[in-house]
Coordinates of C-alpha atoms and ligand atoms in Angstrom, one line a residue:
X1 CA 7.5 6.0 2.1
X2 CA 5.2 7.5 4.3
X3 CA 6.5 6.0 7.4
X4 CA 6.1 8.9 10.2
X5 CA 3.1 9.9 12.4
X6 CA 2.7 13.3 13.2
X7 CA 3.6 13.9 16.9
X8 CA 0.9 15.7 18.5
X9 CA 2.3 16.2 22.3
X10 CA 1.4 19.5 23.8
X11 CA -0.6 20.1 20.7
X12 CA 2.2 20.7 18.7
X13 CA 3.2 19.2 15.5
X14 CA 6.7 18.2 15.3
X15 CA 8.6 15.3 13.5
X16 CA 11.9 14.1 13.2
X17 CA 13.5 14.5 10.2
X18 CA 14.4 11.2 8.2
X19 CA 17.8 9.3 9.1
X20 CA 18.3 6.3 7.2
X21 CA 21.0 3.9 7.8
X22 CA 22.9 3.7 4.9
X23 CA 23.1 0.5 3.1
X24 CA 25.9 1.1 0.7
X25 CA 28.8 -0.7 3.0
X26 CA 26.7 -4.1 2.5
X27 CA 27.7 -6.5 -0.6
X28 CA 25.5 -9.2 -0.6
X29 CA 25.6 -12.2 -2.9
X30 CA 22.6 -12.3 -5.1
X31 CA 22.7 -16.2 -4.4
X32 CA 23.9 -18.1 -1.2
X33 CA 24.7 -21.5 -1.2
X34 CA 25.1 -24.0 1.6
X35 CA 27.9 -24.2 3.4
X36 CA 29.0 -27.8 4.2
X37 CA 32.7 -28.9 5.4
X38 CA 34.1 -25.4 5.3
X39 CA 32.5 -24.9 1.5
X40 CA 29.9 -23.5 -0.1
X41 CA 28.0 -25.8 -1.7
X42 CA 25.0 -26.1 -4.4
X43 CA 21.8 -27.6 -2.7
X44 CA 21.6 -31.5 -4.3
X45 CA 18.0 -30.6 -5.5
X46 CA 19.1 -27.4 -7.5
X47 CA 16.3 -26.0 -5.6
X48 CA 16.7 -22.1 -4.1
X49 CA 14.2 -20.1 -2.6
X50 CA 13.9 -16.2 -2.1
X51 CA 14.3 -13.8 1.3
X52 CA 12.5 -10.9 1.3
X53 CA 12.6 -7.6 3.2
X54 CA 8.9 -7.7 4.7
X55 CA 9.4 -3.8 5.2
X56 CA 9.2 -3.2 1.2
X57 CA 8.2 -6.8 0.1
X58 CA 11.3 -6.6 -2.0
X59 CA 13.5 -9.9 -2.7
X60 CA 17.0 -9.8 -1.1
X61 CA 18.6 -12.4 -2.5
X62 CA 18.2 -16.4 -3.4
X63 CA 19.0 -19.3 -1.1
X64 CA 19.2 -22.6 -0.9
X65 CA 16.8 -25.3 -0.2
X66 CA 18.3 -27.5 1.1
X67 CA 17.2 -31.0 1.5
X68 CA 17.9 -34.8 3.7
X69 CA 21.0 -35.7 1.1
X70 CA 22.3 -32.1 2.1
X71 CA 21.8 -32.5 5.7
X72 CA 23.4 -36.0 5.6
X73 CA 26.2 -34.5 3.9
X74 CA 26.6 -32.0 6.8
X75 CA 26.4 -34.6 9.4
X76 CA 29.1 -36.4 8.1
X77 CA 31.2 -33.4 7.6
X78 CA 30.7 -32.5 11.2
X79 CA 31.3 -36.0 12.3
X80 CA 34.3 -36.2 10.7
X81 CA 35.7 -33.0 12.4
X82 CA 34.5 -33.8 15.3
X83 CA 36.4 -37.3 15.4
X84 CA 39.1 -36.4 13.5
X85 CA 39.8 -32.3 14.8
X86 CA 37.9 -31.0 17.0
X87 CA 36.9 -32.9 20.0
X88 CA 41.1 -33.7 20.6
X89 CA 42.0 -30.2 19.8
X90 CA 43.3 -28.9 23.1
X91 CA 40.4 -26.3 24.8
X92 CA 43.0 -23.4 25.1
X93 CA 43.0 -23.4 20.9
X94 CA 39.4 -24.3 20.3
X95 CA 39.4 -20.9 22.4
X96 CA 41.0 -19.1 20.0
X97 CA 39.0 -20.1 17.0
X98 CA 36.0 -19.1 19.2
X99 CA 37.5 -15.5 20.2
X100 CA 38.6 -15.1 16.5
X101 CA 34.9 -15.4 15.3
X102 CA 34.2 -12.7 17.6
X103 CA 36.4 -10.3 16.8
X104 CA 35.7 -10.8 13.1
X105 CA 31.7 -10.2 13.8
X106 CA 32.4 -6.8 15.8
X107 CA 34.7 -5.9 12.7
X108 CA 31.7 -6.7 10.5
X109 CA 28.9 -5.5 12.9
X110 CA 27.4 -2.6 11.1
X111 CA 27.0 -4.8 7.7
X112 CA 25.7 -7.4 10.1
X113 CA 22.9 -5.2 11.6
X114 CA 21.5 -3.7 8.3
X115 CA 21.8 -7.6 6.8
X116 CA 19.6 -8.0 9.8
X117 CA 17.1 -5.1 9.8
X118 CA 16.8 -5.9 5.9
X119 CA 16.1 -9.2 6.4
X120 CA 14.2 -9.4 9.5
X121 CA 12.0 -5.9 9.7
X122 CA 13.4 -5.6 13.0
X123 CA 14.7 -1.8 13.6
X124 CA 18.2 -0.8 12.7
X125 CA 18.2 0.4 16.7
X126 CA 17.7 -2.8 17.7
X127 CA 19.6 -5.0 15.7
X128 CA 22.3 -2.4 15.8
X129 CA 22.7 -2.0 19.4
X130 CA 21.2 -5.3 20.4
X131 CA 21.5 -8.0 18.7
X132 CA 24.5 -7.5 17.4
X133 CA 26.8 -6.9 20.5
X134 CA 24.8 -9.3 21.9
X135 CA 25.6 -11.8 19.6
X136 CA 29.7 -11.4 19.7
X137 CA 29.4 -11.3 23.3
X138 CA 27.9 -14.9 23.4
X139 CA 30.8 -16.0 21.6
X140 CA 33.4 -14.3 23.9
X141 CA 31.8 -15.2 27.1
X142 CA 31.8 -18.6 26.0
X143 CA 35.5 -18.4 23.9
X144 CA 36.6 -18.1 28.2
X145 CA 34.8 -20.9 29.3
X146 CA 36.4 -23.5 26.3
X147 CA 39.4 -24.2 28.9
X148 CA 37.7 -23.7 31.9
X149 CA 35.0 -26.6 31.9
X150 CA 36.5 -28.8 34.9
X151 CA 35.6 -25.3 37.3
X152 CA 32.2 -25.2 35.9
X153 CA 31.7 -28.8 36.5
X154 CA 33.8 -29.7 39.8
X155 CA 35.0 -33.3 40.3
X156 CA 33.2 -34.3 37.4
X157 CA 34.6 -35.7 34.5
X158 CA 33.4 -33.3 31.3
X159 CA 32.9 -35.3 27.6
X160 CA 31.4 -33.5 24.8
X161 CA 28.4 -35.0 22.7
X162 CA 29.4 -35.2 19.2
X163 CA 27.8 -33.2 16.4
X164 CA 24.5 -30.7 17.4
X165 CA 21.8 -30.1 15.4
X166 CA 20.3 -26.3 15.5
X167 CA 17.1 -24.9 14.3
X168 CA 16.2 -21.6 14.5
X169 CA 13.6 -19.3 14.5
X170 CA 13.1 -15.5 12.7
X171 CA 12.9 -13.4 15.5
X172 CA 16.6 -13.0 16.7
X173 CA 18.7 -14.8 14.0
X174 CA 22.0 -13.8 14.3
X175 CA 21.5 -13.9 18.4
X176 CA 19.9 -17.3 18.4
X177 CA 22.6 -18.7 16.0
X178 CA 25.2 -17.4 18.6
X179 CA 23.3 -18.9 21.1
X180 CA 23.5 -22.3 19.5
X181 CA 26.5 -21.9 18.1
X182 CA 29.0 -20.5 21.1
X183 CA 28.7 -23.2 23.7
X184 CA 28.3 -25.9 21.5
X185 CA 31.6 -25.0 19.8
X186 CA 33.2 -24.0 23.8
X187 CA 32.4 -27.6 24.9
X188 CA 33.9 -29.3 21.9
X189 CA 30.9 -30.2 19.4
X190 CA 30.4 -29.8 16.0
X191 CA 27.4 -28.4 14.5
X192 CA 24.6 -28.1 12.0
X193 CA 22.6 -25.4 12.2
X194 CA 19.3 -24.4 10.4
X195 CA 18.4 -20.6 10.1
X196 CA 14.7 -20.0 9.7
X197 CA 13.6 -19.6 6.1
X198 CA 12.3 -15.7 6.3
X199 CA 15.7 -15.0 7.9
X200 CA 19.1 -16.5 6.7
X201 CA 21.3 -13.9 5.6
X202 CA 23.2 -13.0 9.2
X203 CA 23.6 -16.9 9.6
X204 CA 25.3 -17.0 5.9
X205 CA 27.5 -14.1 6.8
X206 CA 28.2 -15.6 9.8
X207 CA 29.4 -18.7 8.0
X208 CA 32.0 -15.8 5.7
X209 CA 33.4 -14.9 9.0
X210 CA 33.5 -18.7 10.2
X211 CA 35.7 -19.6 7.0
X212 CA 37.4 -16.5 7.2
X213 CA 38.5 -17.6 11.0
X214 CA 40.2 -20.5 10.0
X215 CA 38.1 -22.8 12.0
X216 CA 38.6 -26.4 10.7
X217 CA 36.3 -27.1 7.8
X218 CA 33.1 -29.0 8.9
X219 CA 33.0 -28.0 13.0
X220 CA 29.9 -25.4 11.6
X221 CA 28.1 -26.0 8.8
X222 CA 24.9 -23.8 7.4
X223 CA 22.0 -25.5 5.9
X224 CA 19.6 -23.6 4.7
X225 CA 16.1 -24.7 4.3
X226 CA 12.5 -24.2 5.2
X227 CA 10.3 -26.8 7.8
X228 CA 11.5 -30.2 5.9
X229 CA 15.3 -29.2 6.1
X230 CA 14.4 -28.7 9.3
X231 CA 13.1 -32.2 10.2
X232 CA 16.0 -33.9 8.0
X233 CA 18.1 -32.9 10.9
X234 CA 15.9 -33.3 13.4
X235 CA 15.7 -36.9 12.4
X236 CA 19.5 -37.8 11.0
X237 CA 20.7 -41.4 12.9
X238 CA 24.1 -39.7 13.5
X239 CA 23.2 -36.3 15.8
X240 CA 23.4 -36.8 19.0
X241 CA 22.2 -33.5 20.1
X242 CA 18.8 -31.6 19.2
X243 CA 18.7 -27.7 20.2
X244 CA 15.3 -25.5 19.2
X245 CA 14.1 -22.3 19.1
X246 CA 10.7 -21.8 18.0
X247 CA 7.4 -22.9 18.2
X248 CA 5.7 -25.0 20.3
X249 CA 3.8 -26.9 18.0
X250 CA 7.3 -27.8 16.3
X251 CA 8.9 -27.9 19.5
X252 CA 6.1 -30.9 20.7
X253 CA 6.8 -32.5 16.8
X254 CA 10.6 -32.8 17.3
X255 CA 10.1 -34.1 21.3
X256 CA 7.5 -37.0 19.8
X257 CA 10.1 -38.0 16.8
X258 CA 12.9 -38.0 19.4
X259 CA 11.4 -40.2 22.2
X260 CA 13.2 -43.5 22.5
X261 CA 16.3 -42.3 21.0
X262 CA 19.5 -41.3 23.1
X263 CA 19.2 -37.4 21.4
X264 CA 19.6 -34.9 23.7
X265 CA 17.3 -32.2 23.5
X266 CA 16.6 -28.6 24.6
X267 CA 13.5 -26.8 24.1
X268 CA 13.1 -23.2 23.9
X269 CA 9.8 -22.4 23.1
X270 CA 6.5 -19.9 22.9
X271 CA 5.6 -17.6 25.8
X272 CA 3.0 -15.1 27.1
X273 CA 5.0 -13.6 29.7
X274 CA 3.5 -11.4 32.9
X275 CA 4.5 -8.2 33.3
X276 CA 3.3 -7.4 36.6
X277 CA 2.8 -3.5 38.2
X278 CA 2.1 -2.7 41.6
X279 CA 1.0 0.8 43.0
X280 CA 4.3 1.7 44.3
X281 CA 6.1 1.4 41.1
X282 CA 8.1 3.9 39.4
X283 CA 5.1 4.7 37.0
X284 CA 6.9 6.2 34.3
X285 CA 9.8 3.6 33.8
X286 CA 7.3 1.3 34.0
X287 CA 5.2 2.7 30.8
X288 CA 8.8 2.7 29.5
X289 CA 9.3 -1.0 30.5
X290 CA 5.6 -1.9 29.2
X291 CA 6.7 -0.6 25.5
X292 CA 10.0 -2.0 25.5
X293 CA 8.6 -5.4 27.0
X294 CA 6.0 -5.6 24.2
X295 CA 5.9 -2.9 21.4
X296 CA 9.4 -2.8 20.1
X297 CA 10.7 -5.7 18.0
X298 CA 7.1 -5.6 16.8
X299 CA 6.2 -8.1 19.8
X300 CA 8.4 -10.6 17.8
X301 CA 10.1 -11.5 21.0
X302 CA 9.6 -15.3 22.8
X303 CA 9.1 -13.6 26.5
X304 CA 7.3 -10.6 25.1
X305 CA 5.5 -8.9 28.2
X306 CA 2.2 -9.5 26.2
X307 CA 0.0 -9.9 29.5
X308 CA -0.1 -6.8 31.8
X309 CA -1.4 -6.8 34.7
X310 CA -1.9 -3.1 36.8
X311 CA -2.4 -3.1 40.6
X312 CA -6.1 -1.6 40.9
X313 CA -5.6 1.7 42.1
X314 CA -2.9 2.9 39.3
X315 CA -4.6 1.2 36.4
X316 CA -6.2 4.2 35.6
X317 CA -2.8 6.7 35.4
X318 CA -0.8 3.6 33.3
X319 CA -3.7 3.1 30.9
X320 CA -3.6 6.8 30.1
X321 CA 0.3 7.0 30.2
X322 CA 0.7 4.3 28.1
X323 CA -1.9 5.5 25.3
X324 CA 0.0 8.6 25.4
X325 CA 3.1 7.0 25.0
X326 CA 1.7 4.6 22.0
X327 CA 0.9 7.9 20.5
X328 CA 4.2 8.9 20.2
X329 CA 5.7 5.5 19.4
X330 CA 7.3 5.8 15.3
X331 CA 6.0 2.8 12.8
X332 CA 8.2 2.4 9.6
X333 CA 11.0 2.0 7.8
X334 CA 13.0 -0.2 9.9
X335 CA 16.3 1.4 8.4
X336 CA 15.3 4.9 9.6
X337 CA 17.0 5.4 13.3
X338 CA 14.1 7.1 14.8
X339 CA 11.6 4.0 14.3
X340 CA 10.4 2.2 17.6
X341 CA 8.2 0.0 15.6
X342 CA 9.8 -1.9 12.2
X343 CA 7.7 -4.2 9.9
X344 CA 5.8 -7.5 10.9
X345 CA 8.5 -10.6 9.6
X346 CA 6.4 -11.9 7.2
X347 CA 2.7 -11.9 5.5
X348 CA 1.7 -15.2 7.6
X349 CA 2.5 -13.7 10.6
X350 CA 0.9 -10.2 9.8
X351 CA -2.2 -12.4 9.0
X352 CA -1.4 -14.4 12.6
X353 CA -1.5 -11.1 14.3
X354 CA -4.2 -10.0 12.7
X355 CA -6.1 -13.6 13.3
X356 CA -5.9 -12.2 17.2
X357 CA -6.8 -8.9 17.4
X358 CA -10.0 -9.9 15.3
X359 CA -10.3 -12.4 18.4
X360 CA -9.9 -9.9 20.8
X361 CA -13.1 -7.7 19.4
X362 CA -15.2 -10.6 19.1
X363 CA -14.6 -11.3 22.7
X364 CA -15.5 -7.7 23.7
X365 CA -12.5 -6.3 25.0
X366 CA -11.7 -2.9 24.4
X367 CA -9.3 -2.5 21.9
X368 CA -6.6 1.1 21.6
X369 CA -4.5 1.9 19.1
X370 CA -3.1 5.2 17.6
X371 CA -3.8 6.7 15.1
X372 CA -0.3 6.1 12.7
X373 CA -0.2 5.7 8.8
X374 CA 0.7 2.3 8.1
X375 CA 3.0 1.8 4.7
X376 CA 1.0 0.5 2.1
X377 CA 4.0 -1.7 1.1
X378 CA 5.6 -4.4 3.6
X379 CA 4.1 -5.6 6.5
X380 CA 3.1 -3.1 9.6
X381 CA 0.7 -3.7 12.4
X382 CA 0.2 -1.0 14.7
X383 CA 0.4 -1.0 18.0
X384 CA -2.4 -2.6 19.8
X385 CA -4.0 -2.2 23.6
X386 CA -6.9 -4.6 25.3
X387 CA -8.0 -3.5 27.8
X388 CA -11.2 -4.9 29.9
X389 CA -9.9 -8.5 28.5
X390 CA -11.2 -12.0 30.6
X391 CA -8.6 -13.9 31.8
X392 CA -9.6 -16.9 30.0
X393 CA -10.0 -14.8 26.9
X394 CA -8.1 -16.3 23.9
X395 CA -5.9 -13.1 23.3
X396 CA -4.4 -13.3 27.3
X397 CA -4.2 -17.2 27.0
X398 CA -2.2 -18.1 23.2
X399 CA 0.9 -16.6 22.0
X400 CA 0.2 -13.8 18.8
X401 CA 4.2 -13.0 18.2
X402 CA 2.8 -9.1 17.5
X403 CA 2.5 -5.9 19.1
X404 CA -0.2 -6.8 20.8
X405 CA -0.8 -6.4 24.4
X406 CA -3.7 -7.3 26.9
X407 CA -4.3 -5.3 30.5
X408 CA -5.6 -7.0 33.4
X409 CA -6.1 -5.2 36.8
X410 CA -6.0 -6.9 40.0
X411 CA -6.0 -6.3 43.6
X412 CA -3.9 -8.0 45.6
X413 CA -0.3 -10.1 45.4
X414 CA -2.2 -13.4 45.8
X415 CA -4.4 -12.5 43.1
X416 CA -1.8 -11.2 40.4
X417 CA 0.4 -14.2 41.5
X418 CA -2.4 -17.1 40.5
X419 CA -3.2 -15.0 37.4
X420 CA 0.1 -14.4 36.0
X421 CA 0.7 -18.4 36.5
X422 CA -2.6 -19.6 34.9
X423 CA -1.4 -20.0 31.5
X424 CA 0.1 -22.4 29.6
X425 CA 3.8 -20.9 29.3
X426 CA 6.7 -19.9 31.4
X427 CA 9.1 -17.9 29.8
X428 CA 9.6 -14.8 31.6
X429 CA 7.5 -12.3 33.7
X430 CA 8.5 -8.5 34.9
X431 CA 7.8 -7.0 38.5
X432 CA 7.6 -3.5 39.0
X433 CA 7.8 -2.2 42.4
X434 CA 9.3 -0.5 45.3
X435 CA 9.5 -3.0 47.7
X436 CA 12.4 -5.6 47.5
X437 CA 10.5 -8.1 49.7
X438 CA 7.7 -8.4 47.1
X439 CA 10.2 -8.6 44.4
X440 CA 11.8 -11.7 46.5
X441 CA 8.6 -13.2 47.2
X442 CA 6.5 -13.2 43.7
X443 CA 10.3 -14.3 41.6
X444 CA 10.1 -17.5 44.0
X445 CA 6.4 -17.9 43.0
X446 CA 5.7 -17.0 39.5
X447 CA 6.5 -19.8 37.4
X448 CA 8.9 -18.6 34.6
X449 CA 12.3 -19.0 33.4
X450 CA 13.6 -14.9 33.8
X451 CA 11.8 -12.5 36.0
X452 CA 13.1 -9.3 35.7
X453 CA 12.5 -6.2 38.1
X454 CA 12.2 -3.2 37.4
X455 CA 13.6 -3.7 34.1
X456 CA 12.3 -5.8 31.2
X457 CA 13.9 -7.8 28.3
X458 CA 17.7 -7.4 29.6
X459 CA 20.0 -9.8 28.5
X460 CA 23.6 -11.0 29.7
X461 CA 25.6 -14.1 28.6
X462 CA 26.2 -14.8 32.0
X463 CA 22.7 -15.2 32.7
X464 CA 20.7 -18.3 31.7
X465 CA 17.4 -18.2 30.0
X466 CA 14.7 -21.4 29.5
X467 CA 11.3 -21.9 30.7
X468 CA 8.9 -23.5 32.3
X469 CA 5.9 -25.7 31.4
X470 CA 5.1 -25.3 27.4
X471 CA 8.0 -22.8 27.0
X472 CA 10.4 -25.2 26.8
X473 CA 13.5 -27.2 29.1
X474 CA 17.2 -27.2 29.4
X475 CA 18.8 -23.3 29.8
X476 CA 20.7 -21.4 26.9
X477 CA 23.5 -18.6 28.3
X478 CA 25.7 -18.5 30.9
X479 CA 27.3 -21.6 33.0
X480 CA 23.9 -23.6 32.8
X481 CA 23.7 -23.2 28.8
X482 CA 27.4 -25.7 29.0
X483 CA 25.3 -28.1 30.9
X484 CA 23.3 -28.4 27.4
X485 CA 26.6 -29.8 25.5
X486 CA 27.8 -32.0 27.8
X487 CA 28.1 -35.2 29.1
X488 CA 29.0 -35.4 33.0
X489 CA 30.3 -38.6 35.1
Ligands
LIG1 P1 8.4 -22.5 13.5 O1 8.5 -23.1 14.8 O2 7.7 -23.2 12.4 O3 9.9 -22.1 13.0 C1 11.1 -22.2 13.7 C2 12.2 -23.0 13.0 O4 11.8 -24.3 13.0 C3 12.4 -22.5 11.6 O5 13.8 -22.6 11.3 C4 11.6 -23.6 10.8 O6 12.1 -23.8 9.5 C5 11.9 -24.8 11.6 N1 10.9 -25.9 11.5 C6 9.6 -25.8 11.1 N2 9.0 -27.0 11.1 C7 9.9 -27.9 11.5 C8 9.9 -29.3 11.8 N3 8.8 -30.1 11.6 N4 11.1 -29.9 12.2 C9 12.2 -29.2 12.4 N5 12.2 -27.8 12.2 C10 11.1 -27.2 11.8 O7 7.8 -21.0 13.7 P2 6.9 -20.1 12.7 O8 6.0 -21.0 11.9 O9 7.9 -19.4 11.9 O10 6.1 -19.2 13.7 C11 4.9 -19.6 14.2 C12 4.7 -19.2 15.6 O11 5.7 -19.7 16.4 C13 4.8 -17.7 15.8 O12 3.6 -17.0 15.5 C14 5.1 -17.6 17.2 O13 4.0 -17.6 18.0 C15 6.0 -18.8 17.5 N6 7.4 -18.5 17.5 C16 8.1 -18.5 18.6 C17 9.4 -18.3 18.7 C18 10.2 -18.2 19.9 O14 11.3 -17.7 20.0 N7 9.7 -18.7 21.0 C19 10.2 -17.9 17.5 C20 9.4 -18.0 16.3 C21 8.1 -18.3 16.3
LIG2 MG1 13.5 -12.2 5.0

């Protein structure tokens, strides 16, 4: 596959030679079932649908749909362990289960990273050094709290809810299902959880290690399924907890069906995140920051930095840095280790992404991007720059999930601080500066979930993450995700 761009930098053509992750450690089943009360299961409608690698368009492996009789026999699984196991097993051993899972996904985190990068497009950098680790270290950051909960909740008395239902999104699955999965399981709930349907495989090898822990059968159980499966759960009489990734227009759809129930429900939803650079800023790790925030991850990322906005008097110099940096960015094969840029998660999306930037040159912004070979198999967008864009313009004001990123200048803190808040969302925004006292003042007055500084897309699972306004309530990670699985008197 043609995957490489020549790099031109001081005029000189150079490349780096291929390095492929190898693939050979990673036995996949050609078919995966569900996996209901600690079994794996055949969907009651017979019906299985295919995953595909969007970086070759090539099918990965079957799976099943499955459908509200499959979802009801997965509530009642996790009822049952819930009643019966789980919720009176003491917190010290749920612990252990919870540290076991762990262990077992570090043990089988290089097979989980190229399940990942196969299945996703994402890059074998990312979900290698990323979202992997990332995702074991949810589970043992939240494996210490299991015993703990009467210090994270003081003089309160600390019940769990019952059984969770999880839906996931395609951007981060094995990360989001540890994010749903690891504090639900700490604060002594049982769970169903949904992967999304372009990306299932890490949460069905995540079920292998789950019944290869020993964990009671039906505390987590794996339904696959597309948007229906989706709103089985959603709408079961016998969950007592709703927790979503994705977006918003689902995220609105599942508040509406649970109104006037006693579901809970946390949100975590769309973005179009600020990512803010003032004159004094360390130029070049911001242009660094500015292509991690948005460019890598092909822009799939909820608090993508996708709105930029340059204090006047530098705009020039990071325009003409970042160019030069886009230029150098590598679009490909997501298994090769030298690719910043991996393939676009599926053809709906690709056409999404493409939806915008055809948006963004009707409305006569000024669009950039480099000049690198796109496969002719799978699905690539390159890199894309706006510059000159309104605010009101449609591209600065809706979410395109791409790598797709709009520049705004401004002049002054006031300025950048109204613009950054007038949109709908609230996920995250980025300050880059020298001055702590700005960094204080704008992260008490931008309205988003995570503002970083200095830094951009940095996760912890100490550190909670939510957001504001459309983005979505109720935090995931650290002690405020617990707060999500519990009841307090
Ligand atoms: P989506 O919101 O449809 O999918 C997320 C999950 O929800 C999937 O598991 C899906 O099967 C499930 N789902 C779909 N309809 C449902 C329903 N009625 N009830 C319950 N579950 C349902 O997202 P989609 O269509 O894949 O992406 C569309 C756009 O959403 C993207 O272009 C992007 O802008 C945004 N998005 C945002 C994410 C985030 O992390 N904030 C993640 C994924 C997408
Ligand atoms: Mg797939």
């Amino acid at each position: 596959m043609a995957t490489k761009k020549k790099n031109t930098e001081q005029g000189i053509d150079w490349n780096y030679s291929p390095s492929l992750e190898s693939t050979s450690h990673l036995k996949l089943k050609k078919k995966y079932d569900l996996f209901i009360d600690g079994e794996w299961v055949k969907p009651s409608s017979g019906k299985y649908f295919k995953t595909v690698n969007p970086a070759n368009e090539e099918v990965i492996a079957e799976i099943a749909y499955g459908n509200q009789e499959d979802v009801d026999k997965a509530v009642k699984a996790a009822r049952k362990a819930y009643t019966d196991v789980w919720s009176i097993m003491p917190p010290a051993e749920r612990a252990k289960y919870i540290f076991r899972i762990a262990r077992l996904m570090q043990e089988r985190a290089r097979e989980l990273a190229v399940a990942e990068t196969l299945d996703a497009g994402k890059t074998i950098r990312e979900s290698r050094d990323i979202d992997v680790p990332l995702a074991c270290n949810y589970f043992f950051y939240y494996a210490g709290w299991a015993d703990k909960l009467e210090y994270a909740f003081p003089n309160r008395k600390v019940e769990s809810l019952g059984v969770a239902g999880q839906i996931i999104p395609w951007n981060f699955p094995l990360l989001m299902a540890a994010w749903k999965i690891a504090p639900a399981l700490a604060t002594g709930n049982t769970v169903v959880l949904k992967p999304a349907e372009t990306t299932p495989l890490t949460a069905l090898i995540l079920a292998e290690i789950i019944e290869e822990s020993g964990l009671p059968a039906g505390v987590v159980n794996i339904v696959t399924g597309h948007g229906d499966t989706g709103a089985a759960i959603v709408n079961h009489p016998d969950i007592d907890k709703i927790a979503f990734t994705g977006s918003t227009n689902v995220g609105k759809i599942i508040q509406k069906a649970l109104a006037g129930t006693s579901k809970k429900l946390t949100l975590e939803l769309g973005g179009k995140s600020a990512n803010i650079i003032f004159d004094d800023a360390p130029i070049d790790q911001a242009v660094e920051g500015i292509v991690n925030g948005i460019f890598f991850n092909q822009g799939h990322v909820c608090c993508a930095g996708s709105r930029l906005y340059v204090q006047e008097s530098v705009a020039e110099l990071v325009i003409q840095k970042l160019k030069s940096r886009m230029d150098s960015l590598y679009l490909g094969n997501p298994l090769d280790k030298n690719t910043d840029i991996g393939a676009i998660n599926s053809k709906e999306q690709l056409e999404t992404i493409h939806k915008y930037i055809k948006i963004g040159k009707q409305e006569g912004a000024e669009m950039y991007q480099p000049k690198c070979s796109i496969p002719t198999k799978g699905f690539y967008c390159a890199p894309t720059l706006f510059i000159n864009v309104a605010q009101s313009s449609v591209i600065a004001q809706e979410e395109i999930f791409g790598p797709v990123l709009t520049i705004q200048t401004f002049r002054t803190v006031d300025e950048v601080i109204q613009k950054a808040n007038n949109s709908p969302f609230g996920l995250a925004a980025g300050v880059w500066t020298d001055k702590g006292s700005r960094i204080f003042n704008l992260s008490s007055k931008l309205r988003a979930g995570v503002i970083w500084a200095n830094t951009y897309n940095k996760f912890d699972p100490t550190s909670p993450f939510g957001g504001y306004k459309e983005s979505g309530f109720g935090r995931e990670g650290g002690l405020h995700g617990l707060n999500s699985y519990v009841k307090l008197s």
